[in-house]
mmCIF file of C-alpha atoms in Angstrom:
data_model
loop_
_atom_site.group_PDB
_atom_site.id
_atom_site.type_symbol
_atom_site.label_atom_id
_atom_site.label_comp_id
_atom_site.label_asym_id
_atom_site.label_seq_id
_atom_site.Cartn_x
_atom_site.Cartn_y
_atom_site.Cartn_z
ATOM 1 C CA MET A 1 0.000 0.000 0.000
ATOM 2 C CA LEU A 2 1.332 3.400 -0.953
ATOM 3 C CA SER A 3 1.906 5.918 1.863
ATOM 4 C CA ILE A 4 2.166 9.590 0.926
ATOM 5 C CA TYR A 5 3.218 12.387 3.296
ATOM 6 C CA PRO A 6 4.074 16.042 2.755
ATOM 7 C CA ALA A 7 7.721 16.954 3.317
ATOM 8 C CA CYS A 8 9.300 20.385 3.628
ATOM 9 C CA PHE A 9 12.570 20.766 1.702
ATOM 10 C CA PHE A 10 14.936 23.532 2.771
ATOM 11 C CA LYS A 11 17.957 24.458 0.622
ATOM 12 C CA GLU A 12 20.897 25.100 2.905
ATOM 13 C CA GLU A 13 24.583 25.851 2.440
ATOM 14 C CA ASN A 14 25.650 22.211 2.216
ATOM 15 C CA GLY A 15 22.557 20.577 0.729
ATOM 16 C CA TYR A 16 18.924 20.096 1.673
ATOM 17 C CA SER A 17 17.170 19.456 4.955
ATOM 18 C CA VAL A 18 13.903 17.533 4.726
ATOM 19 C CA VAL A 19 11.234 17.665 7.433
ATOM 20 C CA PHE A 20 8.044 15.602 7.724
ATOM 21 C CA PRO A 21 5.826 17.763 9.972
ATOM 22 C CA ASP A 22 3.246 14.994 10.515
ATOM 23 C CA LEU A 23 5.838 12.541 11.792
ATOM 24 C CA ASP A 24 8.297 14.701 13.758
ATOM 25 C CA LEU A 25 10.923 13.322 11.414
ATOM 26 C CA SER A 26 13.782 14.787 9.411
ATOM 27 C CA THR A 27 16.677 13.838 7.165
ATOM 28 C CA CYS A 28 19.034 15.526 4.728
ATOM 29 C CA GLY A 29 21.097 15.118 1.584
ATOM 30 C CA GLU A 30 23.863 16.897 -0.267
ATOM 31 C CA THR A 31 21.827 17.159 -3.497
ATOM 32 C CA LEU A 32 18.125 17.353 -4.215
ATOM 33 C CA ASP A 33 18.154 13.822 -5.655
ATOM 34 C CA GLU A 34 19.943 12.467 -2.590
ATOM 35 C CA SER A 35 17.533 14.365 -0.315
ATOM 36 C CA ILE A 36 14.537 12.801 -2.025
ATOM 37 C CA ALA A 37 16.059 9.320 -1.759
ATOM 38 C CA MET A 38 16.841 9.902 1.912
ATOM 39 C CA ALA A 39 13.289 11.186 2.476
ATOM 40 C CA VAL A 40 11.826 8.006 0.980
ATOM 41 C CA ASP A 41 14.129 5.843 3.124
ATOM 42 C CA CYS A 42 13.380 7.862 6.250
ATOM 43 C CA LEU A 43 9.621 7.782 5.663
ATOM 44 C CA ALA A 44 9.627 4.046 4.972
ATOM 45 C CA GLY A 45 11.691 3.354 8.073
ATOM 46 C CA ARG A 46 9.516 5.410 10.418
ATOM 47 C CA LEU A 47 6.243 3.968 9.134
ATOM 48 C CA HIS A 48 7.645 0.419 9.134
ATOM 49 C CA TRP A 49 8.862 0.606 12.735
ATOM 50 C CA LEU A 50 5.678 2.304 13.962
ATOM 51 C CA LYS A 51 3.742 -0.587 12.419
ATOM 52 C CA GLN A 52 6.165 -3.192 13.826
ATOM 53 C CA ASP A 53 5.864 -1.702 17.320
ATOM 54 C CA GLY A 54 2.074 -1.443 17.107
ATOM 55 C CA ASP A 55 2.200 2.338 17.528
ATOM 56 C CA PRO A 56 -0.404 4.578 15.897
ATOM 57 C CA ILE A 57 0.501 5.914 12.470
ATOM 58 C CA PRO A 58 -0.370 9.612 12.062
ATOM 59 C CA LYS A 59 -2.578 10.545 9.153
ATOM 60 C CA PRO A 60 -0.845 12.624 6.490
ATOM 61 C CA SER A 61 -1.816 16.254 6.121
ATOM 62 C CA LEU A 62 -2.922 17.704 2.832
ATOM 63 C CA MET A 63 -0.024 19.445 1.138
ATOM 64 C CA GLU A 64 -1.892 22.763 1.036
ATOM 65 C CA SER A 65 -2.446 22.668 4.805
ATOM 66 C CA VAL A 66 1.284 22.596 5.637
ATOM 67 C CA ASP A 67 2.566 26.036 6.623
ATOM 68 C CA LEU A 68 6.134 26.134 5.307
ATOM 69 C CA ALA A 69 6.914 29.406 7.083
ATOM 70 C CA ALA A 70 5.679 28.040 10.417
ATOM 71 C CA VAL A 71 7.764 24.871 10.065
ATOM 72 C CA SER A 72 10.818 26.953 9.150
ATOM 73 C CA LYS A 73 10.290 29.268 12.126
ATOM 74 C CA GLU A 74 9.660 26.420 14.582
ATOM 75 C CA LEU A 75 12.838 24.615 13.530
ATOM 76 C CA GLU A 76 14.823 27.841 13.173
ATOM 77 C CA ILE A 77 15.752 27.015 9.586
ATOM 78 C CA LYS A 78 16.479 30.044 7.439
ATOM 79 C CA SER A 79 16.241 29.226 3.774
ATOM 80 C CA GLU A 80 15.464 31.387 0.791
ATOM 81 C CA GLU A 81 14.767 28.273 -1.256
ATOM 82 C CA ALA A 82 12.154 26.071 0.382
ATOM 83 C CA PHE A 83 9.257 24.037 -0.949
ATOM 84 C CA ILE A 84 6.802 21.316 -0.011
ATOM 85 C CA ASN A 85 6.640 18.055 -1.906
ATOM 86 C CA MET A 86 4.702 14.868 -1.383
ATOM 87 C CA VAL A 87 6.918 11.859 -0.684
ATOM 88 C CA SER A 88 5.496 8.428 -1.385
ATOM 89 C CA VAL A 89 6.638 4.907 -0.630
ATOM 90 C CA ASP A 90 5.188 1.413 -0.593
ATOM 91 C CA VAL A 91 6.330 0.653 2.953
ATOM 92 C CA ASP A 92 5.878 -3.129 2.791
ATOM 93 C CA ALA A 93 7.758 -3.463 -0.505
ATOM 94 C CA TYR A 94 10.507 -1.086 0.658
ATOM 95 C CA ALA A 95 10.900 -2.916 3.973
ATOM 96 C CA LYS A 96 11.110 -6.274 2.246
ATOM 97 C CA GLU A 97 13.883 -4.994 -0.031
ATOM 98 C CA HIS A 98 15.834 -2.823 2.420
ATOM 99 C CA PHE A 99 15.056 -3.809 6.011
ATOM 100 C CA GLU A 100 14.222 -7.491 5.883
ATOM 101 C CA LYS A 101 16.241 -8.770 2.940
ATOM 102 C CA SER A 102 18.837 -11.389 3.836
ATOM 103 C CA VAL A 103 22.287 -11.340 2.301
ATOM 104 C CA ARG A 104 24.593 -14.286 1.779
ATOM 105 C CA LYS A 105 27.947 -14.222 3.586
ATOM 106 C CA THR A 106 30.838 -16.598 3.155
ATOM 107 C CA LEU A 107 32.922 -17.358 6.213
ATOM 108 C CA THR A 108 35.738 -19.625 7.278
ATOM 109 C CA ILE A 109 35.782 -21.747 10.453
ATOM 110 C CA PRO A 110 38.069 -24.555 11.584
ATOM 111 C CA ALA A 111 37.154 -27.990 10.209
ATOM 112 C CA TRP A 112 36.813 -29.521 13.694
ATOM 113 C CA LEU A 113 34.304 -26.795 14.686
ATOM 114 C CA ASN A 114 32.311 -27.339 11.487
ATOM 115 C CA ALA A 115 32.147 -31.099 12.139
ATOM 116 C CA ALA A 116 31.097 -30.641 15.773
ATOM 117 C CA ALA A 117 28.406 -28.112 14.871
ATOM 118 C CA LEU A 118 27.030 -30.305 12.053
ATOM 119 C CA GLU A 119 26.923 -33.285 14.420
ATOM 120 C CA MET A 120 24.843 -31.185 16.825
ATOM 121 C CA ASN A 121 22.505 -29.970 14.035
ATOM 122 C CA ILE A 122 23.349 -26.338 14.797
ATOM 123 C CA ASN A 123 21.821 -23.775 12.438
ATOM 124 C CA PHE A 124 24.868 -21.757 11.343
ATOM 125 C CA SER A 125 22.846 -18.790 10.049
ATOM 126 C CA GLN A 126 20.819 -18.448 13.228
ATOM 127 C CA VAL A 127 23.894 -18.660 15.478
ATOM 128 C CA LEU A 128 25.742 -16.045 13.416
ATOM 129 C CA GLN A 129 22.730 -13.710 13.400
ATOM 130 C CA GLU A 130 22.316 -14.026 17.180
ATOM 131 C CA ALA A 131 26.036 -13.432 17.775
ATOM 132 C CA LEU A 132 26.141 -10.413 15.458
ATOM 133 C CA LEU A 133 22.995 -8.926 16.986
ATOM 134 C CA SER A 134 24.478 -9.351 20.452
ATOM 135 C CA LYS A 135 27.696 -7.581 19.398
ATOM 136 C CA VAL A 136 25.823 -4.739 17.720
ATOM 137 C CA GLN A 137 23.585 -4.221 20.767
ATOM 138 C CA GLU A 138 26.603 -4.434 23.078
ATOM 139 C CA ARG A 139 28.224 -1.549 21.211
ATOM 140 C CA GLY A 140 25.001 0.458 21.397
ATOM 141 C CA THR A 141 24.342 0.853 17.702
ATOM 142 C CA LEU A 142 20.841 -0.646 17.905
#
């Protein structure tokens, strides 16, 4: 299902800032194209995780109801070049491709460890995922 939200784009010295007023969400990019791609990714991520967590998903405003000047003032963004654009994404399709897609990794382990693990019917992928997740959480990046 396609989700469409208004986003405020502000041209700044080193690129564009993008703000989704309905979602208290922002991102940026060095070029307009990069900003749009980042806006799609940001929107998909927020909506996906709200859904995953069972949190309410705010309804999108109509583009004409967004007050660009008020958003700029509230966030203290001064930009001579600013505009509102609708950003759309199929959240489920995007999540499947970017958030949930598995990638194949090749690794090397000692032969004796491989034999012992196979004898115990250990699922190599699951063990590696659990170990990596533990390390990532330990370092505070999740």
